[in-house]
Coordinates of C-alpha atoms and ligand atoms in Angstrom, one line a residue:
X1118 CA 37.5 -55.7 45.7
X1119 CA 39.0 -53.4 43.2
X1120 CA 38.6 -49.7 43.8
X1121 CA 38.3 -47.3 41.4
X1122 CA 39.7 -44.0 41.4
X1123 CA 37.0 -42.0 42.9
X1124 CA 38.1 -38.4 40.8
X1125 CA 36.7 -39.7 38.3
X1126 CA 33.2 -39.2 40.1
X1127 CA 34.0 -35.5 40.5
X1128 CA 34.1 -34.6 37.0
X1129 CA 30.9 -32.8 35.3
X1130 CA 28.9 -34.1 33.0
X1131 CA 30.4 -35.7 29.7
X1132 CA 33.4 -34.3 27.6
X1133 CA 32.5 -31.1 26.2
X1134 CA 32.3 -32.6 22.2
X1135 CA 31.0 -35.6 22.9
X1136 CA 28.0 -34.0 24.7
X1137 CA 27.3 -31.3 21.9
X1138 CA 27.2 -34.7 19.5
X1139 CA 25.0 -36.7 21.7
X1140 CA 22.6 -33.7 21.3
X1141 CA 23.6 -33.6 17.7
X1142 CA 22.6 -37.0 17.1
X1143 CA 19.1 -36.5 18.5
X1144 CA 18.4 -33.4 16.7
X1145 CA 19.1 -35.0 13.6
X1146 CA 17.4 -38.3 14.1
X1147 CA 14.3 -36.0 15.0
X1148 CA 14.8 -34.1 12.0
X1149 CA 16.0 -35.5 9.2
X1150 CA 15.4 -32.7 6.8
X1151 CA 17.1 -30.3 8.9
X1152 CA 19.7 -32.7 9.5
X1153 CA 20.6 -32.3 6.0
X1154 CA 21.7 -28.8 5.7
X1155 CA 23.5 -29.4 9.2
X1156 CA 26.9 -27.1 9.0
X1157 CA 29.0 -28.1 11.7
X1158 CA 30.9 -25.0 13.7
X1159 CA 31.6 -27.0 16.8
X1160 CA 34.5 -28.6 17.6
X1161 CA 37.7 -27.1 16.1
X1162 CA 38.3 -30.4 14.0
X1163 CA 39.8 -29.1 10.3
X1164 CA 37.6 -30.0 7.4
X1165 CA 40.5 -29.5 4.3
X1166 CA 42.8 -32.3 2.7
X1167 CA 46.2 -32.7 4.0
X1168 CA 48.9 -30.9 1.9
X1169 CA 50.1 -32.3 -0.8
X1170 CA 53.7 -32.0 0.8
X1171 CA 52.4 -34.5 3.4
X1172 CA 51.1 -36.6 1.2
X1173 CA 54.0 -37.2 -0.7
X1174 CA 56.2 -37.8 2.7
X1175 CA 53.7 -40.5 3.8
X1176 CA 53.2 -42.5 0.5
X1177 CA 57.3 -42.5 0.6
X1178 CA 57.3 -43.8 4.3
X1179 CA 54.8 -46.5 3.0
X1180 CA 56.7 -47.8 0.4
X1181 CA 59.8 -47.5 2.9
X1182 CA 57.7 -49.9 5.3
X1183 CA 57.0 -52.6 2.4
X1184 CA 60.9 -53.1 1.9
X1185 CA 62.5 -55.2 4.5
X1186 CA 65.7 -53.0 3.8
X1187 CA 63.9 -49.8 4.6
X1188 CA 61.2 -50.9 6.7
X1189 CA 61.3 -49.3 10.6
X1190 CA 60.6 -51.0 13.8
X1191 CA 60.4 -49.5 17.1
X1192 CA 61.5 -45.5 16.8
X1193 CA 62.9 -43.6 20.1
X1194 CA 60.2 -42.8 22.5
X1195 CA 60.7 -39.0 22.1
X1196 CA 60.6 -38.7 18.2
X1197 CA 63.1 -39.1 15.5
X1198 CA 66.4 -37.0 15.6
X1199 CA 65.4 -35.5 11.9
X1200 CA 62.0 -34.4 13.4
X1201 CA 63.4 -33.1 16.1
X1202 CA 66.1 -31.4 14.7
X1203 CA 63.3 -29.8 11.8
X1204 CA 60.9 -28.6 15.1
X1205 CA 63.5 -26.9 17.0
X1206 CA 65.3 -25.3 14.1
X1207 CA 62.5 -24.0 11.9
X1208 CA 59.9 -22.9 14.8
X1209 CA 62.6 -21.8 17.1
X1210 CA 66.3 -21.2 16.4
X1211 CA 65.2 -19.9 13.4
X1212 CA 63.5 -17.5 14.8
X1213 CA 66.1 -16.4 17.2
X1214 CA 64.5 -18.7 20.3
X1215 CA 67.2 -21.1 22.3
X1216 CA 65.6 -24.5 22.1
X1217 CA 68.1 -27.5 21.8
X1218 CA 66.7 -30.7 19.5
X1219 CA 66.4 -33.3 22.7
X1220 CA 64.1 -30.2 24.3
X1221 CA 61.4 -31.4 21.6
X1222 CA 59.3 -34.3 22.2
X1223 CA 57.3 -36.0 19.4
X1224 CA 54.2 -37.3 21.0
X1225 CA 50.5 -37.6 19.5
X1226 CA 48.7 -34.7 20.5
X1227 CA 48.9 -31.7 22.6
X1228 CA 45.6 -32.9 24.1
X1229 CA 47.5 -35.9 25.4
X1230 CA 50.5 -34.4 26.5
X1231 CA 48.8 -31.3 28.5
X1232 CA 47.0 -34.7 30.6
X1233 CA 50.1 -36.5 30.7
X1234 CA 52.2 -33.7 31.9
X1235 CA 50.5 -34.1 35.5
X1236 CA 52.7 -37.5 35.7
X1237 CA 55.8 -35.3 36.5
X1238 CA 54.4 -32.7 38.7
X1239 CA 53.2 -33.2 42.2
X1240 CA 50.2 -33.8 43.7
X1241 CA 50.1 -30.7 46.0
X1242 CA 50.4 -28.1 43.6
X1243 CA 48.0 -25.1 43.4
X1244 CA 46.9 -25.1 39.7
X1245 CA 45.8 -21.8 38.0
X1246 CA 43.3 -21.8 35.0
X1247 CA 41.5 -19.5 32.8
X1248 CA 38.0 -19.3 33.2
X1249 CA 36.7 -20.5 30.3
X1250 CA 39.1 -22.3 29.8
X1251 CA 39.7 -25.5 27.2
X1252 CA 38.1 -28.2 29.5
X1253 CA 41.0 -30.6 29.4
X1254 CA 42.9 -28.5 31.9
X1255 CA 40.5 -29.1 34.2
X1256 CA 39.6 -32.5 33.8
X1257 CA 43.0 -33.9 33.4
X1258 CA 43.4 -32.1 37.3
X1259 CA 40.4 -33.5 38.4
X1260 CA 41.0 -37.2 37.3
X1261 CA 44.6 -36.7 39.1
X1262 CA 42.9 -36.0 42.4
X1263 CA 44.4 -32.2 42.2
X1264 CA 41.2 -30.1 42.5
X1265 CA 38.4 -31.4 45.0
X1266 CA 34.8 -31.3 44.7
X1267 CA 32.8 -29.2 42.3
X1268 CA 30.4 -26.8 43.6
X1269 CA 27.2 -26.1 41.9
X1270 CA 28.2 -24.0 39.4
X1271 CA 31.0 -26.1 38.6
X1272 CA 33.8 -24.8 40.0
X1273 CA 36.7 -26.9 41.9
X1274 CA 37.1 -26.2 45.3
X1275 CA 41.0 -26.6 45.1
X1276 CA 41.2 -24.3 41.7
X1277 CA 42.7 -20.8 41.4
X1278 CA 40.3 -19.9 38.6
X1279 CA 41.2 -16.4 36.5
X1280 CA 38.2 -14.9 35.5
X1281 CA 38.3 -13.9 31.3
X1282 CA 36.4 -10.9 30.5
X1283 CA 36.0 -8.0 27.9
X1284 CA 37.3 -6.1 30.3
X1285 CA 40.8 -7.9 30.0
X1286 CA 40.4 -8.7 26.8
X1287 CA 39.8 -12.4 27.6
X1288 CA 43.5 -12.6 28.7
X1289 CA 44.1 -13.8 32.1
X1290 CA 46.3 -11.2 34.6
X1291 CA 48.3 -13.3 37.6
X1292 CA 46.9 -13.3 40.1
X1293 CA 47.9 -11.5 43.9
X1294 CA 47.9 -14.9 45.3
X1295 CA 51.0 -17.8 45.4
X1296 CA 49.8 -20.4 42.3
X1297 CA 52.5 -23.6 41.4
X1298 CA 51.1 -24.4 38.4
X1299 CA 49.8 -21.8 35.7
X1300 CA 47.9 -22.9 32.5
X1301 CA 47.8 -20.3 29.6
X1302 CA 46.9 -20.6 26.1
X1303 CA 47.8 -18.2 23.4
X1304 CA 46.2 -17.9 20.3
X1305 CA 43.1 -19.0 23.2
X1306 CA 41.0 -22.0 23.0
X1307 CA 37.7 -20.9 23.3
X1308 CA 38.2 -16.6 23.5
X1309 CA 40.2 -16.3 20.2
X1310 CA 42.2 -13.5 22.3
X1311 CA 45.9 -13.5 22.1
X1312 CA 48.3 -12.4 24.8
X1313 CA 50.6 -9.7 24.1
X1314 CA 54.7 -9.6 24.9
X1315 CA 53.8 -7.3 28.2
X1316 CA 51.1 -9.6 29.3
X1317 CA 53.3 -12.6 28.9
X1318 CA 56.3 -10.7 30.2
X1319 CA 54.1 -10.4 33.7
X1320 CA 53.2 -14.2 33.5
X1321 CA 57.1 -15.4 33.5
X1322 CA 58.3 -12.6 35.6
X1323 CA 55.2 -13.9 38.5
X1324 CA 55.9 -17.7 37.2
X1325 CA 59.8 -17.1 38.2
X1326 CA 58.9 -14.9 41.8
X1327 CA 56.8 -17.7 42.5
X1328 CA 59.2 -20.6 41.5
X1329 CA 55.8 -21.7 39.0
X1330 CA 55.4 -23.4 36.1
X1331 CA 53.6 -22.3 33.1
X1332 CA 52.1 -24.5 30.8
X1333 CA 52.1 -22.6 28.2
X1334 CA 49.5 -24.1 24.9
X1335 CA 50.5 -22.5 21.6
X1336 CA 48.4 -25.2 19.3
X1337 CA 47.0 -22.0 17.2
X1338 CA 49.9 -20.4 16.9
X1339 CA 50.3 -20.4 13.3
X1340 CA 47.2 -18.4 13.2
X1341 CA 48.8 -15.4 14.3
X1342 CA 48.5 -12.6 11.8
X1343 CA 49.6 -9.3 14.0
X1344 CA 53.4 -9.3 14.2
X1345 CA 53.6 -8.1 17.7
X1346 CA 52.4 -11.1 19.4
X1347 CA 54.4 -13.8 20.4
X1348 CA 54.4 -17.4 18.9
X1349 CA 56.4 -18.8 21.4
X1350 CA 56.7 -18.3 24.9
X1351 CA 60.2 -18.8 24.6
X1352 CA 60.2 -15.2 23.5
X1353 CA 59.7 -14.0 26.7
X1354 CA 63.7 -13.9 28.4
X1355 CA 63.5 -16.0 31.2
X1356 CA 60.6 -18.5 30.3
X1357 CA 63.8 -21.6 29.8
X1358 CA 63.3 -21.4 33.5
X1359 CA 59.4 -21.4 34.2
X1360 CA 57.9 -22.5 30.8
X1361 CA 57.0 -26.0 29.0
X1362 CA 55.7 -25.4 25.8
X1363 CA 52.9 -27.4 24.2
X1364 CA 52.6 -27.2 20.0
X1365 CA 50.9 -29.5 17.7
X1366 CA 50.3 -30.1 14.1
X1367 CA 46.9 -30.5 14.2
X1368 CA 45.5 -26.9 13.6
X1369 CA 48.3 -26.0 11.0
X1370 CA 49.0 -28.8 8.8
X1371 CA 45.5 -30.5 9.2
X1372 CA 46.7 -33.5 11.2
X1373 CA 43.7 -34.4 13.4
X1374 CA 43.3 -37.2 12.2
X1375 CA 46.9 -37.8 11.8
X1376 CA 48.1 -37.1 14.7
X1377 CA 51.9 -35.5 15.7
X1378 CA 52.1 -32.8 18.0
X1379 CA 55.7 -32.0 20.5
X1380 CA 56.1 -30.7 24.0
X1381 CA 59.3 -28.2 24.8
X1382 CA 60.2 -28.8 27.9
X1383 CA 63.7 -27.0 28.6
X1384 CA 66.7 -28.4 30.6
X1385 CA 67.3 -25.9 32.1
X1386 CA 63.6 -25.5 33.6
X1387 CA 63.3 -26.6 37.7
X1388 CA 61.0 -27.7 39.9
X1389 CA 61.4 -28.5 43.9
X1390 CA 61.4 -31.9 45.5
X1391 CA 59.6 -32.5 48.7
X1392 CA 62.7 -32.0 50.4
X1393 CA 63.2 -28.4 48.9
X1394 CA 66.4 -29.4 46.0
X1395 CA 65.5 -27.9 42.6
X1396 CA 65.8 -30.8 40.2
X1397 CA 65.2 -29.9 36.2
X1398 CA 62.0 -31.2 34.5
X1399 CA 64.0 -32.5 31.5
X1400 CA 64.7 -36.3 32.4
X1401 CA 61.3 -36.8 34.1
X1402 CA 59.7 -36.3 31.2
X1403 CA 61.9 -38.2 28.9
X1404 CA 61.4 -41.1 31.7
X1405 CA 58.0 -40.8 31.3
X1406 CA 57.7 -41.0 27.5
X1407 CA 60.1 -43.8 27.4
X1408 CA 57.8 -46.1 30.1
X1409 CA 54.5 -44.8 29.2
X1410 CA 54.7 -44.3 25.3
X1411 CA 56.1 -46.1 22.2
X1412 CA 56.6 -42.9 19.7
X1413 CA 54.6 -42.0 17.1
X1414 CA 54.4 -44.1 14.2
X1415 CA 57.5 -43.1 11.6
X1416 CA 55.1 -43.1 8.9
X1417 CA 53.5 -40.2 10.9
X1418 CA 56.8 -38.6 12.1
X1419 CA 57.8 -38.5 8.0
X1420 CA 54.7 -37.1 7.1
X1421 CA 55.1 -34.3 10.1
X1422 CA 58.7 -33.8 8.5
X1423 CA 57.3 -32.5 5.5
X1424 CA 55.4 -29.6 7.2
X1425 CA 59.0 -27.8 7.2
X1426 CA 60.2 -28.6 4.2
X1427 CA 59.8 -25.4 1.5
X1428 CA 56.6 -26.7 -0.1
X1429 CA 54.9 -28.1 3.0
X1430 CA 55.6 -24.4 5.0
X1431 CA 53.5 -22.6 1.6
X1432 CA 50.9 -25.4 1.6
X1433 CA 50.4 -25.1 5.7
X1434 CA 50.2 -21.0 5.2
X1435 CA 47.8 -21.3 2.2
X1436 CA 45.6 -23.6 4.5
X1437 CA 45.4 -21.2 7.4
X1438 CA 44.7 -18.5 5.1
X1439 CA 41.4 -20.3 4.0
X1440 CA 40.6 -21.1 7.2
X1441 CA 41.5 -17.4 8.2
X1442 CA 39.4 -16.4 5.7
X1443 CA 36.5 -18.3 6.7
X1444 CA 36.9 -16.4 10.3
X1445 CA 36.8 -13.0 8.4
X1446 CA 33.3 -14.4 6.9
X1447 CA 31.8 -15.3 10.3
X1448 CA 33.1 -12.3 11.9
X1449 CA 31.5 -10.2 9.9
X1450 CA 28.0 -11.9 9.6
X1451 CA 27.4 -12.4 13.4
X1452 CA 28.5 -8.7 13.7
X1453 CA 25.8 -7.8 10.4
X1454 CA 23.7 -10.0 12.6
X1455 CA 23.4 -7.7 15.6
X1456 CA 25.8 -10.2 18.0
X1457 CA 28.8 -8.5 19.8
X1458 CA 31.7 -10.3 18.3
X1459 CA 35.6 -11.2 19.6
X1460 CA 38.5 -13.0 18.7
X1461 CA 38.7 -14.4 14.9
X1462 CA 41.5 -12.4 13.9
X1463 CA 44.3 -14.4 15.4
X1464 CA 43.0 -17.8 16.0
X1465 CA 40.2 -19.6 14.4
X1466 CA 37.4 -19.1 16.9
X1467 CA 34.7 -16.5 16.9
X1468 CA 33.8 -15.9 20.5
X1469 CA 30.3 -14.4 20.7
X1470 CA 28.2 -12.9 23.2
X1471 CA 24.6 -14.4 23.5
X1472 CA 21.5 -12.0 22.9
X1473 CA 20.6 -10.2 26.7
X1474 CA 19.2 -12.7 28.5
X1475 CA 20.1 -16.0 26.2
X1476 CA 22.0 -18.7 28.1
X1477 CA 24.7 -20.5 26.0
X1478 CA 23.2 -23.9 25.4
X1479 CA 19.7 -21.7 25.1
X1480 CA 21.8 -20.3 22.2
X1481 CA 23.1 -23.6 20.9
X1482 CA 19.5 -24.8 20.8
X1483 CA 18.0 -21.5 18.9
X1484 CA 21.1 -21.8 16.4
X1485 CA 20.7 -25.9 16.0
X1486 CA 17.0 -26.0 15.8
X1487 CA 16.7 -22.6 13.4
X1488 CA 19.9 -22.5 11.5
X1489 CA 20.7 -26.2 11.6
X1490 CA 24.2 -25.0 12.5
X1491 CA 26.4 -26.7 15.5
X1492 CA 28.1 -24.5 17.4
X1493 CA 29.6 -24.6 20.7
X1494 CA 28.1 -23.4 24.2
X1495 CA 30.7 -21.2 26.0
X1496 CA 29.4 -21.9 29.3
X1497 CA 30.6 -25.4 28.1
X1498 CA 34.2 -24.0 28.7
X1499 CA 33.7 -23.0 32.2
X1500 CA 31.2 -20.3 34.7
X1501 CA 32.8 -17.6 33.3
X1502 CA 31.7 -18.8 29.1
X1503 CA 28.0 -18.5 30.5
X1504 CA 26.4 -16.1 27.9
X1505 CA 28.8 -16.8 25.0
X1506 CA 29.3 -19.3 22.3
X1507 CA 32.2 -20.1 19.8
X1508 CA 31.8 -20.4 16.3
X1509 CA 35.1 -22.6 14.5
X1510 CA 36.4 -21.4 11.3
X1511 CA 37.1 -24.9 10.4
X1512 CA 35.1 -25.5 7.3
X1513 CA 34.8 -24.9 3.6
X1514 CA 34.0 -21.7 2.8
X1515 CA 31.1 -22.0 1.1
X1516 CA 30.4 -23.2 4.5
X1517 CA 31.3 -20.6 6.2
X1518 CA 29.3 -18.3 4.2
X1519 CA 26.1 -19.8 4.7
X1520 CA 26.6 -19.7 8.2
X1521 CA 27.4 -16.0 8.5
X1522 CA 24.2 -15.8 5.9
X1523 CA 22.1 -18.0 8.7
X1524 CA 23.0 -16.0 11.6
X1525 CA 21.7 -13.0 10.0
X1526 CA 18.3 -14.7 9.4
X1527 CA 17.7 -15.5 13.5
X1528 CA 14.9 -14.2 14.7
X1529 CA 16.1 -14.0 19.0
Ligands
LIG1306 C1 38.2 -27.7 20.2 O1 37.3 -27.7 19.5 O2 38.2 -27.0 21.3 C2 39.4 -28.5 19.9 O3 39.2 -29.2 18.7 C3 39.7 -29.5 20.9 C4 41.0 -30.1 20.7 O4 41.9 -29.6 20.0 O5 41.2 -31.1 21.4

């Protein structure tokens, strides 16, 4: 008899997104006339059409693909040398930051490669995440048989969880105790907070005393508007030797449905074997991704190209300026609204504290069923999210200003 793995059964209820639109879908089947004023706020999934840069780059790649001179087989497993070299130029060198081209790996989502990074770290490791926290953190841990049983509330028995409050400004401190294995995520997935150069400083100076590894998720960083806060975590001196770095170009250039993201993992970044040697991360990874993946299509890796060139960098600021703007709209109507508002100034989510005694999916009712607007339930994120929600900036904004009108209209 075949066994299954069994860590599957440990995990809690469904996906985050897929839950909010299995409840979606039964609103609206129940109400079709509200369901057709539905704004969506929920997932962070970007609503505007792909710059025109991008467009351009994959027709090209198309027409390269009809031409039996031109047309591309099988790419290398970690991405194209010209993407590569584009990546670690522009978002790093560029910028100062020591990053070599075979450091990049071209994959097809950070989503992906934050689960697949598990393959190259051991099974023993004690894992520190945020709490909230981006659920695939802790789902990818539990389906690898990393975290133990859930207790009621939800939380892993084998997880160092690091609580997120106003009181830290939603940004995680390290923590007293020894941790291997350190997730963080800067512009933050739910919180909207950003981590500043000290607080990251701490992170890799504890991450290198501890002989840790931070995981380090910079998917929003484009939408970083203050100049003092980092982009990279490559900024820090010393994160080569603690830090992989996950970026995608999802959230920037709009390629969600696309799909091209990278992973930075340094040479010159260690871990220990069972038997105590210090061995680098580097060829591991580049193992895995030549056994477990096939590249992402060239049409895709051409399009991704075009992100960097001169046009593609003013079309990919112009779009998170919209979408920047969009936060700036909901900001300010959930705050005219009465609702204690954070984040939204350097990321695209709006994290917002629930009315006294409103529990998040009591919230995510109240706003589907009155407002006809989706958003997402912070207790959805983890414990700590209980009495919270996140609004996404991803929409038009004529969108985004009927929304911010709604929220004023709630009666609580
Ligand atoms: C979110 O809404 O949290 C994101 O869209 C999820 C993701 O990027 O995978």
């Amino acid at each position: 008899m075949a066994l299954l793995n069994d860590n599957y059964l440990k995990l809690k209820a469904g996906y985050l997104f897929p839950e909010i639109g299995r409840r979606v879908k039964v609103f609206c089947e129940a109400n079709p006339e509200a369901a057709k004023r539905l704004i969506r706020c929920g997932i962070g999934d970007v609503t505007e059409a792909l710059p025109p840069a991008v467009i351009a780059a994959l027709h090209k790649a198309v027409d390269e693909m009809a031409d039996r001179a031109t047309f591309k087989g099988y790419g290398p497993e970690q991405g194209y040398d010209w993407l590569r070299a584009a990546i670690a130029q522009n978002d790093y060198r560029a910028h100062g930051l020591d990053v070599a081209d075979d450091e990049i790996f071209v994959s097809d989502g950070s989503k992906c490669d934050c689960g697949s990074i598990l393959d190259i770290l051991g099974g023993k490791n004690k894992i520190a995440i945020s709490d909230p926290v981006y659920p695939v953190y802790v789902d990818t841990n539990v389906m690898a048989g990393h975290t133990g049983e859930a207790n009621e509330a939800g939380a892993y028995a084998k997880l160092a969880y690091l609580p997120c409050r106003p009181s830290n400004g939603f940004v995680p401190e390290p923590p007293k105790r020894h941790v291997d294995v350190i997730y963080l995520c800067s512009p933050n997935n739910p919180t909207g907070a950003v981590a500043t150069r000290a607080q990251l400083e701490a992170w890799v100076k504890y991450a290198l005393e501890h002989k840790a590894v931070i995981l380090f998720d910079a998917a929003y960083e484009a939408y970083i508007s203050d100049a003092a806060i980092p982009h990279s975590i490559y900024e820090i001196p010393g994160a080569r030797e603690c830090a992989i770095e996950f970026r995608s170009c999802s959230k920037n250039g709009g390629f969600t449905g696309v799909r091209c993201a990278f992973t930075v993992v340094p040479k010159t970044l260690l871990a220990q074997t069972k038997t105590g040697e210090f061995k680098p991360l580097h060829p591991l990874w580049s193992r895995r991704m030549t056994t477990k993946f096939n590249g992402v299509s060239y049409i895709t890796q051409r399009g991704a190209e075009a992100l960097y060139s001169p046009g593609g960098k003013a079309q990919v600021r112009a779009l998170i300026e919209h979408y920047m703007g969009n936060a700036a709209v909901l900001r300010k109507g959930a705050k005219k609204a009465g609702l204690k508002v954070f984040g939204g100034e350097n990321a695209p989510y709006i994290w917002v504290r629930t009315p006294k005694g409103v529990t998040s999916w009591e919230a995510f009712d109240k706003i589907l069923g009155d407002a006809n607007v989706v958003i997402t339930p912070g207790s959805g994120f983890g414990s700590k999210g209980e009495g919270y929600f996140r609004i996404s900036s991803f929409n038009s904004r004529a969108n985004a200003e009927e929304v911010a009108r709604r929220l004023q209209e709630l009666k609580w």
